[in-house]
Short mmCIF file of C-alpha atoms and ligand atoms in Angstrom, two decimals:
data_model
loop_
_atom_site.label_atom_id
_atom_site.label_comp_id
_atom_site.label_asym_id
_atom_site.label_seq_id
_atom_site.Cartn_x
_atom_site.Cartn_y
_atom_site.Cartn_z
CA MET A 14 -12.79 9.96 -50.17
CA ILE A 15 -15.40 10.23 -53.38
CA LEU A 16 -14.64 13.69 -54.77
CA SER A 17 -18.33 13.69 -56.40
CA ASP A 18 -19.73 13.66 -52.85
CA TYR A 19 -18.42 17.39 -52.04
CA LYS A 20 -20.74 19.90 -53.53
CA GLY A 21 -20.92 23.69 -53.20
CA VAL A 22 -18.71 26.84 -52.01
CA LEU A 23 -18.57 27.36 -48.41
CA VAL A 24 -17.30 30.93 -46.94
CA TYR A 25 -16.34 31.26 -43.17
CA ILE A 26 -17.81 34.41 -42.17
CA GLU A 27 -15.86 36.39 -39.72
CA GLN A 28 -17.36 38.46 -37.26
CA ARG A 29 -15.93 40.73 -34.30
CA ASP A 30 -18.04 42.15 -31.73
CA LYS A 31 -21.25 41.09 -34.04
CA GLU A 32 -19.79 43.07 -36.71
CA ILE A 33 -19.22 41.23 -40.32
CA GLN A 34 -15.88 41.58 -41.33
CA LYS A 35 -15.42 43.37 -44.82
CA VAL A 36 -13.37 40.43 -46.16
CA SER A 37 -16.07 38.08 -45.70
CA LEU A 38 -18.58 39.63 -47.82
CA GLU A 39 -15.75 40.09 -50.43
CA LEU A 40 -15.35 36.45 -50.06
CA LEU A 41 -19.18 36.02 -50.72
CA GLY A 42 -18.87 37.91 -53.83
CA LYS A 43 -16.48 35.70 -55.24
CA GLY A 44 -17.77 32.58 -53.80
CA LYS A 45 -21.32 33.56 -55.64
CA GLU A 46 -19.08 33.91 -58.73
CA ILE A 47 -17.53 30.48 -58.36
CA ALA A 48 -21.07 28.81 -57.37
CA GLU A 49 -22.41 30.01 -60.47
CA LYS A 50 -19.63 28.73 -62.75
CA LEU A 51 -20.17 25.29 -60.97
CA ASN A 52 -23.84 25.38 -61.05
CA THR A 53 -24.09 25.21 -57.55
CA THR A 54 -24.80 26.96 -54.12
CA LEU A 55 -23.08 29.32 -52.00
CA THR A 56 -23.17 28.74 -48.05
CA ALA A 57 -21.98 31.02 -45.34
CA VAL A 58 -20.83 29.77 -41.91
CA LEU A 59 -21.32 32.16 -39.01
CA LEU A 60 -20.18 31.18 -35.65
CA GLY A 61 -20.55 33.52 -32.49
CA PHE A 62 -22.98 34.30 -29.51
CA GLU A 63 -26.22 35.79 -30.56
CA ILE A 64 -25.47 36.36 -33.82
CA LYS A 65 -28.31 35.04 -35.77
CA GLY A 66 -29.38 38.20 -36.46
CA LEU A 67 -26.49 38.64 -38.71
CA SER A 68 -27.90 35.87 -41.27
CA GLU A 69 -29.96 37.90 -43.19
CA GLU A 70 -27.31 40.27 -44.15
CA LEU A 71 -25.30 37.25 -45.58
CA VAL A 72 -28.03 36.30 -47.82
CA TYR A 73 -28.40 39.92 -48.97
CA HIS A 74 -24.66 39.68 -50.00
CA GLY A 75 -25.10 36.80 -51.98
CA ALA A 76 -25.46 33.33 -49.68
CA ASP A 77 -27.89 30.97 -50.62
CA LYS A 78 -27.65 29.27 -47.27
CA VAL A 79 -26.70 30.50 -43.97
CA VAL A 80 -25.39 27.86 -41.23
CA TYR A 81 -25.12 29.39 -37.83
CA SER A 82 -23.85 28.13 -34.66
CA ASP A 83 -24.91 30.06 -31.78
CA SER A 84 -22.99 29.55 -28.38
CA GLU A 85 -21.59 31.42 -25.34
CA ILE A 86 -18.62 29.60 -25.78
CA LEU A 87 -17.93 31.06 -29.14
CA LYS A 88 -18.53 34.77 -27.82
CA ASN A 89 -14.89 35.41 -28.11
CA PHE A 90 -12.50 34.08 -30.59
CA THR A 91 -10.66 31.30 -29.46
CA ASN A 92 -8.72 28.82 -31.76
CA GLU A 93 -10.04 25.41 -30.43
CA PRO A 94 -13.84 25.89 -30.25
CA TYR A 95 -13.89 27.79 -33.59
CA THR A 96 -11.77 25.08 -35.30
CA LYS A 97 -13.98 22.30 -33.71
CA ALA A 98 -17.02 24.16 -34.63
CA LEU A 99 -16.13 25.27 -38.34
CA SER A 100 -14.41 21.59 -39.07
CA LYS A 101 -17.87 19.79 -37.80
CA ILE A 102 -19.95 22.17 -40.10
CA ILE A 103 -17.53 21.33 -42.90
CA GLU A 104 -17.78 17.68 -42.45
CA SER A 105 -21.57 17.99 -42.41
CA GLU A 106 -22.13 20.18 -45.32
CA LYS A 107 -19.53 18.61 -47.58
CA PRO A 108 -18.66 21.57 -49.52
CA GLU A 109 -16.26 21.20 -52.43
CA ILE A 110 -14.49 24.71 -51.71
CA VAL A 111 -13.96 26.46 -48.35
CA LEU A 112 -13.01 30.26 -48.66
CA VAL A 113 -11.44 32.21 -45.46
CA GLY A 114 -10.30 35.72 -44.91
CA ALA A 115 -6.56 36.05 -44.58
CA THR A 116 -7.04 38.05 -41.48
CA SER A 117 -5.14 37.19 -38.09
CA ILE A 118 -8.50 34.97 -37.17
CA GLY A 119 -8.61 33.61 -40.49
CA ARG A 120 -5.03 32.74 -40.62
CA ASP A 121 -5.19 31.09 -37.32
CA ILE A 122 -8.29 28.86 -37.90
CA ALA A 123 -7.90 27.96 -41.57
CA PRO A 124 -4.73 25.82 -41.22
CA ARG A 125 -6.16 24.04 -38.13
CA VAL A 126 -9.21 23.19 -39.91
CA ALA A 127 -7.49 21.92 -43.01
CA ALA A 128 -5.41 19.74 -40.81
CA ARG A 129 -8.39 18.33 -38.79
CA ILE A 130 -10.38 17.64 -42.09
CA LYS A 131 -7.22 16.33 -43.99
CA THR A 132 -7.25 18.55 -46.88
CA GLY A 133 -4.81 21.04 -48.20
CA LEU A 134 -4.82 24.87 -47.76
CA THR A 135 -3.47 27.46 -50.19
CA ALA A 136 -2.86 30.78 -48.38
CA ASP A 137 -3.20 34.25 -48.90
CA CYS A 138 -4.37 33.94 -52.52
CA THR A 139 -4.74 36.78 -54.96
CA THR A 140 -6.67 35.25 -57.60
CA LEU A 141 -9.21 32.37 -57.46
CA ASP A 142 -10.92 30.68 -60.58
CA VAL A 143 -12.42 27.37 -61.22
CA ASP A 144 -11.61 24.64 -63.98
CA ALA A 145 -15.00 24.07 -64.87
CA GLU A 146 -14.15 20.63 -66.43
CA THR A 147 -12.49 19.12 -63.30
CA ASN A 148 -13.96 21.27 -60.57
CA ASN A 149 -10.33 22.23 -59.59
CA LEU A 150 -10.08 25.53 -57.83
CA LEU A 151 -7.39 27.45 -59.30
CA MET A 152 -5.70 29.23 -56.44
CA THR A 153 -2.85 31.73 -57.52
CA ARG A 154 -0.55 33.60 -55.10
CA PRO A 155 2.64 35.30 -55.27
CA ALA A 156 5.58 33.04 -54.71
CA PHE A 157 9.28 33.21 -54.56
CA GLY A 158 9.39 36.72 -52.93
CA GLY A 159 6.75 37.89 -55.67
CA ASN A 160 8.59 37.19 -58.60
CA ILE A 161 6.33 34.67 -60.07
CA MET A 162 2.36 34.06 -59.66
CA ALA A 163 1.98 30.50 -58.80
CA THR A 164 -1.36 28.63 -59.44
CA ILE A 165 -1.91 25.93 -56.85
CA ILE A 166 -4.41 23.02 -57.32
CA CYS A 167 -5.84 20.56 -54.70
CA PRO A 168 -6.83 17.43 -57.20
CA ASP A 169 -7.03 14.71 -54.69
CA HIS A 170 -8.68 16.05 -51.75
CA ARG A 171 -11.89 17.84 -50.81
CA PRO A 172 -12.81 20.59 -49.76
CA GLN A 173 -10.15 22.98 -51.40
CA MET A 174 -9.40 25.37 -48.98
CA SER A 175 -7.87 28.95 -49.56
CA THR A 176 -7.39 32.19 -47.55
CA VAL A 177 -7.70 35.43 -49.42
CA ARG A 178 -6.43 38.76 -48.25
CA PRO A 179 -8.97 41.57 -47.49
CA GLY A 180 -9.42 44.29 -50.19
CA VAL A 181 -8.73 41.54 -52.98
CA MET A 182 -12.11 40.75 -53.93
CA ILE A 183 -15.41 42.62 -54.54
CA LYS A 184 -18.36 42.31 -52.81
CA LEU A 185 -21.63 42.16 -54.32
CA GLU A 186 -24.26 44.93 -54.21
CA ARG A 187 -26.59 44.41 -51.17
CA ASP A 188 -29.62 43.32 -52.54
CA SER A 189 -32.24 43.12 -49.46
CA SER A 190 -34.75 41.11 -51.84
CA ARG A 191 -32.63 38.14 -51.87
CA LYS A 192 -33.92 34.99 -50.15
CA GLY A 193 -32.10 32.42 -48.65
CA GLU A 194 -32.34 29.42 -46.32
CA ILE A 195 -31.01 29.90 -42.43
CA VAL A 196 -30.26 26.95 -40.36
CA GLU A 197 -28.95 26.42 -37.03
CA PHE A 198 -26.13 23.96 -36.46
CA ASP A 199 -25.57 22.64 -32.89
CA SER A 200 -21.83 22.38 -32.61
CA GLN A 201 -22.13 20.48 -29.19
CA LEU A 202 -19.57 22.73 -27.74
CA SER A 203 -18.92 22.31 -23.79
CA ASN A 204 -16.51 24.06 -21.26
CA SER A 205 -13.91 21.49 -21.85
CA ASP A 206 -13.38 22.70 -25.56
CA LEU A 207 -12.06 25.74 -24.02
CA ASN A 208 -8.26 25.32 -23.70
CA VAL A 209 -7.72 29.18 -23.51
CA GLU A 210 -9.62 31.21 -20.88
CA ILE A 211 -9.80 34.96 -21.84
CA LEU A 212 -9.18 37.18 -18.64
CA GLU A 213 -9.69 40.49 -20.31
CA ILE A 214 -9.78 42.10 -23.56
CA VAL A 215 -7.80 45.13 -24.05
CA LYS A 216 -8.40 47.11 -27.39
CA GLU A 217 -5.75 49.06 -28.61
CA ASP A 218 -6.55 52.76 -28.16
CA LYS A 219 -4.89 54.24 -31.11
CA LYS A 220 -7.27 54.98 -33.87
CA LYS A 221 -6.04 52.48 -36.47
CA ALA A 222 -5.80 53.87 -40.00
CA ASN A 223 -7.67 51.49 -42.21
CA ILE A 224 -6.16 52.15 -45.80
CA GLU A 225 -7.95 49.33 -47.06
CA ASP A 226 -11.29 51.30 -46.72
CA ALA A 227 -9.50 54.72 -47.87
CA LYS A 228 -11.23 56.00 -51.17
CA VAL A 229 -8.10 58.09 -51.65
CA LEU A 230 -4.71 57.31 -50.72
CA ILE A 231 -1.75 59.33 -50.90
CA SER A 232 1.32 56.75 -51.04
CA ALA A 233 4.98 57.70 -50.14
CA GLY A 234 8.00 55.91 -51.41
CA ARG A 235 11.59 56.34 -50.63
CA GLY A 236 11.65 59.15 -53.12
CA ILE A 237 9.76 61.51 -50.73
CA GLY A 238 13.55 61.84 -49.09
CA SER A 239 12.85 62.21 -45.34
CA LYS A 240 10.37 61.84 -42.79
CA ASP A 241 9.80 65.52 -42.53
CA ASN A 242 9.07 65.67 -46.26
CA MET A 243 5.90 63.43 -45.10
CA ALA A 244 4.29 66.63 -44.14
CA VAL A 245 3.42 67.25 -47.82
CA LEU A 246 1.44 64.22 -48.13
CA TYR A 247 -0.68 64.79 -45.31
CA ASP A 248 -1.43 68.24 -46.48
CA LEU A 249 -2.65 66.64 -49.94
CA ALA A 250 -4.69 63.72 -48.11
CA GLU A 251 -6.63 66.46 -46.18
CA PRO A 252 -8.80 68.43 -48.93
CA LEU A 253 -9.04 64.78 -50.56
CA LYS A 254 -10.41 63.31 -47.28
CA GLY A 255 -7.66 60.61 -48.15
CA GLU A 256 -5.21 58.67 -46.29
CA VAL A 257 -1.57 58.18 -46.13
CA SER A 258 0.28 55.17 -47.22
CA GLY A 259 3.39 53.89 -48.07
CA SER A 260 6.03 51.59 -49.85
CA ARG A 261 7.78 49.09 -47.54
CA ALA A 262 10.98 51.32 -47.93
CA VAL A 263 9.02 54.15 -46.10
CA ILE A 264 8.00 51.77 -43.56
CA ASP A 265 11.60 50.21 -42.94
CA ASN A 266 12.94 53.93 -42.65
CA GLY A 267 10.24 54.58 -39.73
CA TRP A 268 8.44 57.05 -41.75
CA LEU A 269 5.28 55.59 -41.44
CA ASP A 270 3.58 52.72 -39.31
CA LYS A 271 3.68 49.08 -40.50
CA GLU A 272 -0.27 49.13 -40.83
CA ARG A 273 0.08 51.99 -43.61
CA GLN A 274 2.18 49.50 -45.90
CA VAL A 275 0.92 48.77 -49.46
CA GLY A 276 2.21 45.51 -51.14
CA GLN A 277 2.53 41.79 -50.84
CA THR A 278 3.79 41.72 -47.41
CA GLY A 279 1.35 45.10 -46.63
CA LYS A 280 -1.89 45.58 -47.33
CA THR A 281 -4.07 45.12 -50.92
CA VAL A 282 -5.84 48.34 -51.48
CA ARG A 283 -8.10 49.46 -54.20
CA PRO A 284 -9.18 53.06 -53.61
CA ASP A 285 -10.71 55.33 -56.09
CA LEU A 286 -7.42 57.38 -56.53
CA TYR A 287 -4.20 55.99 -55.72
CA PHE A 288 -1.45 58.70 -55.69
CA ALA A 289 2.28 57.05 -56.06
CA CYS A 290 4.85 59.71 -54.64
CA GLY A 291 8.66 58.70 -55.13
CA ILE A 292 7.60 54.97 -55.56
CA SER A 293 9.64 52.97 -58.12
CA GLY A 294 7.05 50.47 -58.70
CA ALA A 295 8.61 47.08 -57.43
CA ILE A 296 6.28 44.05 -58.37
CA GLN A 297 5.81 43.59 -54.35
CA HIS A 298 4.39 47.10 -54.10
CA VAL A 299 2.56 47.02 -57.42
CA ALA A 300 0.60 43.65 -56.41
CA GLY A 301 -1.00 45.42 -53.52
CA MET A 302 -2.19 48.83 -55.53
CA GLU A 303 -2.77 47.93 -59.46
CA GLU A 304 -6.39 47.35 -59.11
CA SER A 305 -6.77 51.18 -57.82
CA GLU A 306 -9.28 52.83 -60.14
CA LEU A 307 -7.19 55.84 -60.90
CA ILE A 308 -3.40 55.88 -60.43
CA ILE A 309 -1.47 59.07 -60.52
CA SER A 310 2.39 58.94 -60.14
CA ILE A 311 5.06 61.40 -59.45
CA ASN A 312 8.70 60.09 -60.04
CA LYS A 313 11.81 61.87 -61.16
CA ASN A 314 12.83 58.95 -63.22
CA PRO A 315 10.70 58.79 -66.69
CA ASP A 316 11.72 55.21 -67.04
CA ALA A 317 10.30 54.17 -63.32
CA LEU A 318 8.21 51.04 -63.58
CA ILE A 319 5.50 52.72 -61.69
CA PHE A 320 4.53 54.58 -64.81
CA GLU A 321 3.76 51.41 -66.42
CA VAL A 322 0.58 51.20 -64.04
CA SER A 323 -0.33 54.94 -64.08
CA ASP A 324 -3.14 56.44 -65.56
CA LEU A 325 -1.46 59.60 -65.19
CA GLY A 326 2.45 60.04 -64.67
CA ILE A 327 4.24 63.31 -63.50
CA VAL A 328 7.81 63.52 -64.20
CA GLY A 329 9.80 65.54 -61.33
CA ASP A 330 10.46 66.14 -57.73
CA ALA A 331 7.52 64.77 -55.66
CA ALA A 332 8.32 66.88 -52.97
CA LYS A 333 7.98 70.07 -55.07
CA ILE A 334 5.14 68.93 -57.10
CA ILE A 335 2.80 67.57 -54.44
CA PRO A 336 2.34 71.26 -52.48
CA LEU A 337 1.71 72.63 -55.98
CA VAL A 338 -1.28 69.93 -56.56
CA THR A 339 -2.55 70.75 -52.94
CA GLU A 340 -2.57 74.60 -53.85
CA GLU A 341 -4.59 73.97 -56.81
CA LEU A 342 -7.02 71.88 -54.98
CA LYS A 343 -7.62 74.13 -52.26
CA LYS A 344 -8.55 76.90 -55.16
CA ILE A 345 -10.92 74.78 -56.28
CA LYS A 346 -12.63 73.91 -53.15
CA SER A 347 -12.61 77.31 -51.94
P1 FAD B 25 12.71 52.73 -54.31
O1 FAD B 25 12.74 51.42 -55.01
O2 FAD B 25 14.10 53.09 -53.56
O3 FAD B 25 12.46 53.98 -55.09
C1 FAD B 25 12.25 55.30 -55.16
C2 FAD B 25 11.62 55.98 -56.09
O4 FAD B 25 11.56 57.15 -56.11
C3 FAD B 25 12.68 55.74 -57.40
O5 FAD B 25 11.73 55.11 -58.43
C4 FAD B 25 12.99 57.21 -57.74
O6 FAD B 25 13.37 57.37 -59.12
C5 FAD B 25 12.13 57.94 -57.14
N1 FAD B 25 12.82 59.31 -56.75
C6 FAD B 25 13.73 59.54 -55.97
N2 FAD B 25 14.06 60.75 -55.42
C7 FAD B 25 12.73 61.42 -56.13
C8 FAD B 25 12.16 62.70 -55.98
N3 FAD B 25 12.56 63.73 -55.15
N4 FAD B 25 10.82 63.04 -56.50
C9 FAD B 25 10.21 61.82 -57.24
N5 FAD B 25 10.87 60.59 -57.18
C10 FAD B 25 11.89 60.47 -56.66
N6 FAD B 25 7.63 46.62 -51.04
C11 FAD B 25 6.44 47.18 -50.84
O7 FAD B 25 6.34 48.32 -51.17
N7 FAD B 25 5.29 46.76 -50.14
C12 FAD B 25 5.69 45.20 -49.90
O8 FAD B 25 4.77 44.82 -49.31
C13 FAD B 25 6.85 44.68 -50.26
N8 FAD B 25 6.89 43.50 -49.88
C14 FAD B 25 8.35 42.75 -50.15
C15 FAD B 25 8.35 41.34 -50.09
C16 FAD B 25 9.46 40.91 -50.42
C17 FAD B 25 9.57 39.23 -50.27
C18 FAD B 25 10.42 41.41 -50.90
C19 FAD B 25 11.84 40.91 -51.41
C20 FAD B 25 10.10 42.67 -51.11
C21 FAD B 25 9.27 43.45 -50.94
N9 FAD B 25 9.12 44.69 -50.83
C22 FAD B 25 7.87 45.71 -51.01
C23 FAD B 25 10.06 45.76 -51.55
C24 FAD B 25 10.25 46.13 -52.90
O9 FAD B 25 10.89 45.11 -53.58
C25 FAD B 25 10.93 47.50 -53.16
O10 FAD B 25 12.38 47.59 -52.45
C26 FAD B 25 10.15 48.56 -52.49
O11 FAD B 25 8.62 48.56 -52.66
C27 FAD B 25 10.97 49.99 -53.02
O12 FAD B 25 10.29 50.81 -52.46
P2 FAD B 25 10.07 52.48 -52.99
O13 FAD B 25 9.64 52.49 -54.50
O14 FAD B 25 9.74 53.58 -52.19
O15 FAD B 25 11.84 52.77 -52.88
#
């Protein structure tokens, strides 16, 4: 393998029902930054059926080139055809870096592709940078239960592959004046590539809380005391048009669904306002919320770690203070 044969940054674009997933736009933002540092280009790879129309949107979000593969076989995600198509495109494009969202689809396809093209993969990165001298991608992720941050490199193989969680990177401002090259790639898929047959797709009815997109999060910790006390958080979320989230202790206690967990083994969030109520500030929790714009915390312990990452701290009983905040807010709104 001649490392210098590999050039450029490539982002796998995840679309579901022809909707580009937010994490892919976030990765285009990061990919563009890395491409500029390496003085190279950013390519977006789009797979699916009748998806060509999404290509321009990817250019508007930073891609210099879009390679799309359109086939009825790629209509729904199944791992074999998607792995085959993405591997072929990577083999043809020879990028130096490949970024994939760490979603359920990304976590399925990225390791398969890495194995097929015989390179390494660093999963669930929280920070990416490049060493401009060696062109090594510096892939940082929590390790040993979140107690250390490990920076991993892939010096002997190309491309360097990484998955990144949704909500960690920042997408670029959409610029509809950007121009880019859009090319079709024939993945030469046939029915024999379909080793799984989808008989029916049943979508979950329940309206899923998307705490990653919420501008305001009212987040509960064990200090809230009981499931009944959670009501005060919903009362505060309402006038602020926010969502309720929580620490792992709250999820483990069954006070909230797992999809609302913030942190290393939950979701990474970056709202405009993060209200931490009765949360101690363990590293695994902080890793998922420290990039929030404004952090306000209520904790009865003045030495709680959460105050170290907070813009504003209130020492006291959260279950008593939150209703007072809600009352004041309602006065302002009325
Ligand atoms: P506690 O640590 O019990 O803290 C409760 C806080 O409430 C204390 O600071 C206390 O002073 C305060 N308090 C008590 N009563 C009141 C009151 N009446 N009013 C105001 N404050 C009060 N945690 C996550 O959150 N997300 C993760 O994704 C995650 N992943 C993990 C992964 C691994 C591998 C490991 C080992 C741990 C992980 N954890 C995670 C767990 C994490 O280490 C902590 O145990 C957890 O965050 C603690 O939750 P907490 O702050 O709600 O509870």
